[in-house]
XYZ file of N, CA and C in Angstrom:
387
model
N -17.156 -1.391 -5.348
C -15.802 -1.798 -5.666
C -15.569 -3.202 -5.089
N -14.882 -4.035 -5.831
C -14.610 -5.404 -5.395
C -13.300 -5.436 -4.602
N -13.407 -5.164 -3.313
C -12.209 -5.135 -2.473
C -11.563 -6.519 -2.353
N -12.387 -7.575 -2.377
C -11.812 -8.921 -2.255
C -10.871 -9.208 -3.425
N -11.226 -8.772 -4.624
C -10.337 -8.970 -5.775
C -9.017 -8.235 -5.562
N -9.078 -7.039 -5.011
C -7.871 -6.264 -4.756
C -7.013 -6.938 -3.680
N -7.649 -7.497 -2.664
C -6.931 -8.254 -1.632
C -6.273 -9.481 -2.258
N -7.006 -10.200 -3.100
C -6.441 -11.375 -3.777
C -5.229 -10.998 -4.621
N -5.314 -9.867 -5.318
C -4.178 -9.397 -6.124
C -2.972 -9.078 -5.244
N -3.230 -8.527 -4.077
C -2.130 -8.214 -3.165
C -1.463 -9.496 -2.662
N -2.252 -10.541 -2.420
C -1.648 -11.815 -2.019
C -0.812 -12.420 -3.151
N -1.246 -12.243 -4.382
C -0.438 -12.682 -5.527
C 0.891 -11.929 -5.519
N 0.830 -10.632 -5.284
C 2.051 -9.818 -5.226
C 2.983 -10.297 -4.116
N 2.428 -10.683 -2.975
C 3.256 -11.086 -1.841
C 4.112 -12.309 -2.136
N 3.721 -13.093 -3.130
C 4.515 -14.272 -3.505
C 5.902 -13.875 -4.029
N 6.054 -12.626 -4.462
C 7.340 -12.162 -4.981
C 8.181 -11.438 -3.937
N 7.742 -11.462 -2.689
C 8.489 -10.779 -1.630
C 9.899 -11.362 -1.507
N 10.820 -10.493 -1.148
C 12.182 -10.906 -0.809
C 12.323 -10.614 0.675
N 12.136 -11.653 1.497
C 12.095 -11.472 2.949
C 12.961 -12.517 3.657
N 14.264 -12.580 3.319
C 15.109 -13.618 3.926
C 15.406 -13.392 5.408
N 15.187 -12.197 5.914
C 15.527 -11.890 7.307
C 14.326 -12.040 8.229
N 13.177 -11.584 7.806
C 11.984 -11.661 8.653
C 11.076 -12.831 8.291
N 11.175 -13.316 7.067
C 10.249 -14.323 6.524
C 8.807 -13.827 6.559
N 8.636 -12.510 6.617
C 7.311 -11.899 6.689
C 7.010 -11.258 5.335
N 6.165 -11.922 4.572
C 5.845 -11.451 3.226
C 4.630 -10.528 3.250
N 4.791 -9.391 2.598
C 3.714 -8.402 2.502
C 3.466 -8.131 1.026
N 2.210 -7.986 0.666
C 1.859 -7.658 -0.707
C 0.953 -6.445 -0.753
N 1.007 -5.743 -1.860
C 0.135 -4.593 -2.075
C -0.366 -4.608 -3.509
N -1.560 -4.103 -3.697
C -2.089 -3.920 -5.051
C -2.782 -2.569 -5.096
N -2.504 -1.876 -6.157
C -2.999 -0.520 -6.351
C -3.926 -0.530 -7.553
N -5.186 -0.164 -7.351
C -6.148 -0.090 -8.450
C -6.196 1.331 -8.964
N -5.988 1.470 -10.274
C -6.009 2.785 -10.908
C -7.332 2.995 -11.638
N -7.671 4.226 -11.891
C -8.969 4.551 -12.496
C -9.144 3.950 -13.890
N -8.032 3.658 -14.574
C -8.145 3.044 -15.906
C -8.231 1.523 -15.834
N -8.339 0.961 -14.604
C -8.461 -0.481 -14.421
C -7.139 -1.209 -14.218
N -6.039 -0.524 -14.414
C -4.725 -1.117 -14.202
C -4.538 -1.459 -12.727
N -3.925 -2.595 -12.472
C -3.548 -2.974 -11.113
C -2.036 -3.078 -11.070
N -1.439 -2.379 -10.136
C 0.013 -2.408 -9.956
C 0.313 -3.133 -8.656
N 1.213 -4.110 -8.738
C 1.616 -4.882 -7.567
C 2.839 -4.270 -6.903
N 2.945 -4.481 -5.618
C 4.138 -4.132 -4.860
C 4.352 -5.187 -3.797
N 5.577 -5.378 -3.395
C 5.890 -6.331 -2.341
C 7.062 -5.812 -1.538
N 7.244 -6.358 -0.358
C 8.370 -5.911 0.461
C 9.667 -6.538 -0.038
N 10.712 -5.735 -0.051
C 12.043 -6.165 -0.459
C 12.984 -5.811 0.685
N 13.461 -6.839 1.389
C 14.338 -6.613 2.535
C 15.789 -6.487 2.091
N 16.606 -5.987 3.018
C 18.023 -5.827 2.779
C 18.746 -6.006 4.102
N 19.960 -6.536 4.051
C 20.741 -6.722 5.277
C 20.954 -5.398 5.996
N 21.077 -4.318 5.245
C 21.094 -2.980 5.835
C 19.632 -2.573 5.946
N 19.016 -2.831 7.105
C 17.563 -2.736 7.250
C 16.970 -1.424 6.761
N 17.675 -0.328 6.899
C 17.163 0.952 6.438
C 16.955 1.007 4.936
N 17.576 0.090 4.217
C 17.427 0.035 2.755
C 16.239 -0.817 2.323
N 15.554 -1.413 3.260
C 14.373 -2.230 2.966
C 13.254 -1.327 2.443
N 12.438 -1.866 1.541
C 11.310 -1.102 1.005
C 10.027 -1.905 1.216
N 9.017 -1.225 1.724
C 7.725 -1.840 2.014
C 6.895 -2.016 0.745
N 5.959 -2.954 0.807
C 5.127 -3.300 -0.344
C 4.298 -2.122 -0.845
N 3.668 -1.398 0.072
C 2.777 -0.318 -0.362
C 3.540 0.834 -0.993
N 4.730 1.133 -0.470
C 5.538 2.179 -1.113
C 6.010 1.714 -2.479
N 6.391 0.444 -2.609
C 6.799 -0.062 -3.918
C 5.674 0.091 -4.941
N 4.444 -0.231 -4.556
C 3.318 -0.128 -5.491
C 3.052 1.325 -5.880
N 2.990 2.208 -4.895
C 2.692 3.615 -5.184
C 3.821 4.255 -5.981
N 5.065 3.969 -5.618
C 6.192 4.532 -6.360
C 6.191 4.044 -7.808
N 5.840 2.771 -8.032
C 5.763 2.267 -9.410
C 4.715 3.033 -10.206
N 3.565 3.290 -9.584
C 2.512 4.045 -10.282
C 3.022 5.425 -10.667
N 3.667 6.107 -9.745
C 4.199 7.443 -10.042
C 5.277 7.372 -11.118
N 6.103 6.331 -11.088
C 7.140 6.168 -12.117
C 6.524 5.992 -13.509
N 5.310 5.439 -13.558
C 4.626 5.236 -14.838
C 3.775 6.439 -15.240
N 3.848 7.516 -14.477
C 3.142 8.737 -14.847
C 1.795 8.937 -14.181
N 1.351 7.987 -13.361
C 0.096 8.148 -12.644
C 0.299 9.089 -11.456
N -0.780 9.682 -11.000
C -0.748 10.573 -9.848
C -1.920 10.248 -8.928
N -2.023 10.962 -7.817
C -3.029 10.629 -6.802
C -4.446 10.611 -7.372
N -4.743 11.447 -8.348
C -6.090 11.460 -8.935
C -6.379 10.196 -9.741
N -5.351 9.434 -10.077
C -5.519 8.189 -10.835
C -5.691 6.965 -9.944
N -5.501 7.120 -8.652
C -5.507 5.984 -7.732
C -6.892 5.827 -7.117
N -7.483 4.647 -7.352
C -8.825 4.367 -6.840
C -8.798 3.702 -5.475
N -7.863 2.780 -5.261
C -7.799 2.062 -3.990
C -6.449 1.372 -3.874
N -6.069 1.083 -2.637
C -4.823 0.390 -2.331
C -5.139 -0.720 -1.348
N -4.662 -1.927 -1.629
C -4.792 -3.042 -0.685
C -3.404 -3.424 -0.195
N -3.319 -3.724 1.103
C -2.074 -4.150 1.732
C -2.406 -5.407 2.534
N -1.669 -6.490 2.291
C -1.990 -7.751 2.960
C -0.767 -8.373 3.618
N -1.048 -9.103 4.649
C -0.053 -9.888 5.351
C -0.787 -10.880 6.224
N -0.034 -11.657 6.952
C -0.660 -12.608 7.861
C 0.124 -12.592 9.160
N -0.437 -12.027 10.204
C -1.813 -11.584 10.411
C -2.088 -10.242 9.746
N -3.285 -9.697 9.994
C -3.666 -8.390 9.473
C -2.627 -7.354 9.891
N -2.195 -6.544 8.937
C -1.178 -5.533 9.217
C -1.681 -4.157 8.820
N -0.955 -3.161 9.271
C -1.252 -1.775 8.966
C 0.060 -1.128 8.536
N 0.025 -0.089 7.707
C 1.267 0.527 7.234
C 2.140 1.066 8.378
N 3.438 0.955 8.194
C 4.384 1.523 9.150
C 4.327 3.052 9.060
N 5.006 3.719 9.953
C 5.000 5.178 9.973
C 5.553 5.793 8.703
N 6.649 5.233 8.183
C 7.228 5.769 6.945
C 6.235 5.655 5.791
N 5.557 4.529 5.704
C 4.578 4.349 4.636
C 3.391 5.284 4.810
N 2.959 5.477 6.037
C 1.844 6.398 6.281
C 2.205 7.800 5.805
N 3.427 8.208 6.080
C 3.866 9.535 5.648
C 3.853 9.649 4.118
N 4.379 8.636 3.440
C 4.395 8.648 1.973
C 2.977 8.624 1.423
N 2.130 7.762 1.973
C 0.749 7.672 1.488
C -0.004 8.970 1.718
N 0.292 9.655 2.815
C -0.378 10.933 3.090
C -0.075 11.963 2.010
N 1.105 11.895 1.447
C 1.474 12.861 0.412
C 1.054 12.415 -0.983
N 1.077 11.102 -1.250
C 0.881 10.624 -2.618
C -0.509 10.070 -2.913
N -1.366 9.946 -1.898
C -2.755 9.519 -2.107
C -3.697 10.646 -1.705
N -4.891 10.622 -2.272
C -5.947 11.488 -1.783
C -6.265 11.038 -0.356
N -6.577 11.946 0.559
C -6.797 11.556 1.961
C -7.890 10.509 2.171
N -8.840 10.430 1.237
C -9.962 9.510 1.418
C -9.936 8.322 0.453
N -8.821 8.116 -0.237
C -8.672 6.924 -1.075
C -8.802 5.695 -0.190
N -9.646 4.726 -0.563
C -9.770 3.529 0.260
C -8.445 2.769 0.359
N -8.084 2.432 1.580
C -6.938 1.565 1.847
C -7.502 0.323 2.507
N -7.315 -0.810 1.851
C -7.871 -2.077 2.307
C -6.765 -2.857 3.004
N -6.959 -3.148 4.277
C -5.995 -3.926 5.046
C -6.544 -5.336 5.145
N -5.777 -6.318 4.638
C -6.329 -7.661 4.570
C -5.412 -8.751 5.074
N -6.042 -9.844 5.474
C -5.344 -11.090 5.773
C -6.149 -12.195 5.082
N -5.834 -13.431 5.345
C -6.466 -14.531 4.593
C -7.993 -14.539 4.660
N -8.565 -14.290 5.831
C -10.006 -14.460 5.998
C -10.770 -13.181 6.295
N -10.112 -12.049 6.209
C -10.751 -10.825 6.669
C -10.081 -9.621 6.025
N -10.859 -8.578 5.803
C -10.270 -7.294 5.435
C -11.103 -6.172 6.026
N -10.466 -5.029 6.181
C -11.171 -3.831 6.615
C -10.728 -2.676 5.734
N -11.605 -1.701 5.585
C -11.339 -0.569 4.705
C -11.168 0.684 5.561
N -10.110 1.412 5.279
C -9.818 2.652 5.973
C -9.311 3.648 4.936
N -8.643 4.695 5.366
C -7.993 5.636 4.454
C -6.862 6.311 5.218
N -6.044 7.058 4.522
C -4.876 7.652 5.169
C -5.288 8.761 6.135
N -6.421 9.401 5.895
C -6.916 10.414 6.831
C -7.168 9.790 8.202
N -7.694 8.561 8.219
C -7.933 7.854 9.484
C -6.635 7.306 10.078
N -5.739 6.840 9.209
C -4.492 6.231 9.684
C -3.460 7.253 10.149
N -3.499 8.458 9.560
C -2.528 9.480 9.920
C -3.206 10.852 9.932
N -4.033 11.095 10.950
C -4.674 12.413 11.017
C -3.628 13.494 11.260
N -3.896 14.683 10.773
C -2.991 15.823 10.936
C -1.600 15.530 10.372
N -1.597 14.913 9.201
C -0.343 14.518 8.552
C 0.538 15.726 8.228
N 1.820 15.497 8.225
C 2.816 16.491 7.854
C 3.024 16.376 6.348
N 2.333 17.217 5.583
C 2.452 17.177 4.123
C 2.652 18.585 3.591
N 2.985 18.650 2.317
C 3.335 19.912 1.676
C 2.348 21.034 1.907
N 1.049 20.728 1.840
C 0.056 21.783 1.998
C 0.059 22.382 3.402
N 0.587 21.653 4.391
C 0.578 22.147 5.764
C 1.870 22.866 6.133
N 2.794 22.970 5.209
C 4.076 23.607 5.511
C 4.000 25.113 5.357
């Protein structure tokens, strides 16, 4: 899999961030099994709780278009410096991605590959209730 291409796509997505409060732009790109790439970016709000992270925007868009976890091949999340999903995003990804779907965390000169099983072991999800 060409993770660098997915990282590059996530940086393209980050150009559309709405980050007037933090000036911290985050981008995400979701690769689907049919080759489709869905972009997501962070959208801030003065009421901070209403802010939406890039990776949730990308995954939610895929689900809105009828895709499901079996359709998701990989997810890239980029920022500068290297970032990792927040707790809320980890919880959402644990439910909406396969536990071993590659999650690529990238910055300008580097990326690393992980998955939600590594990022959130013993996740609180429907199957564990």
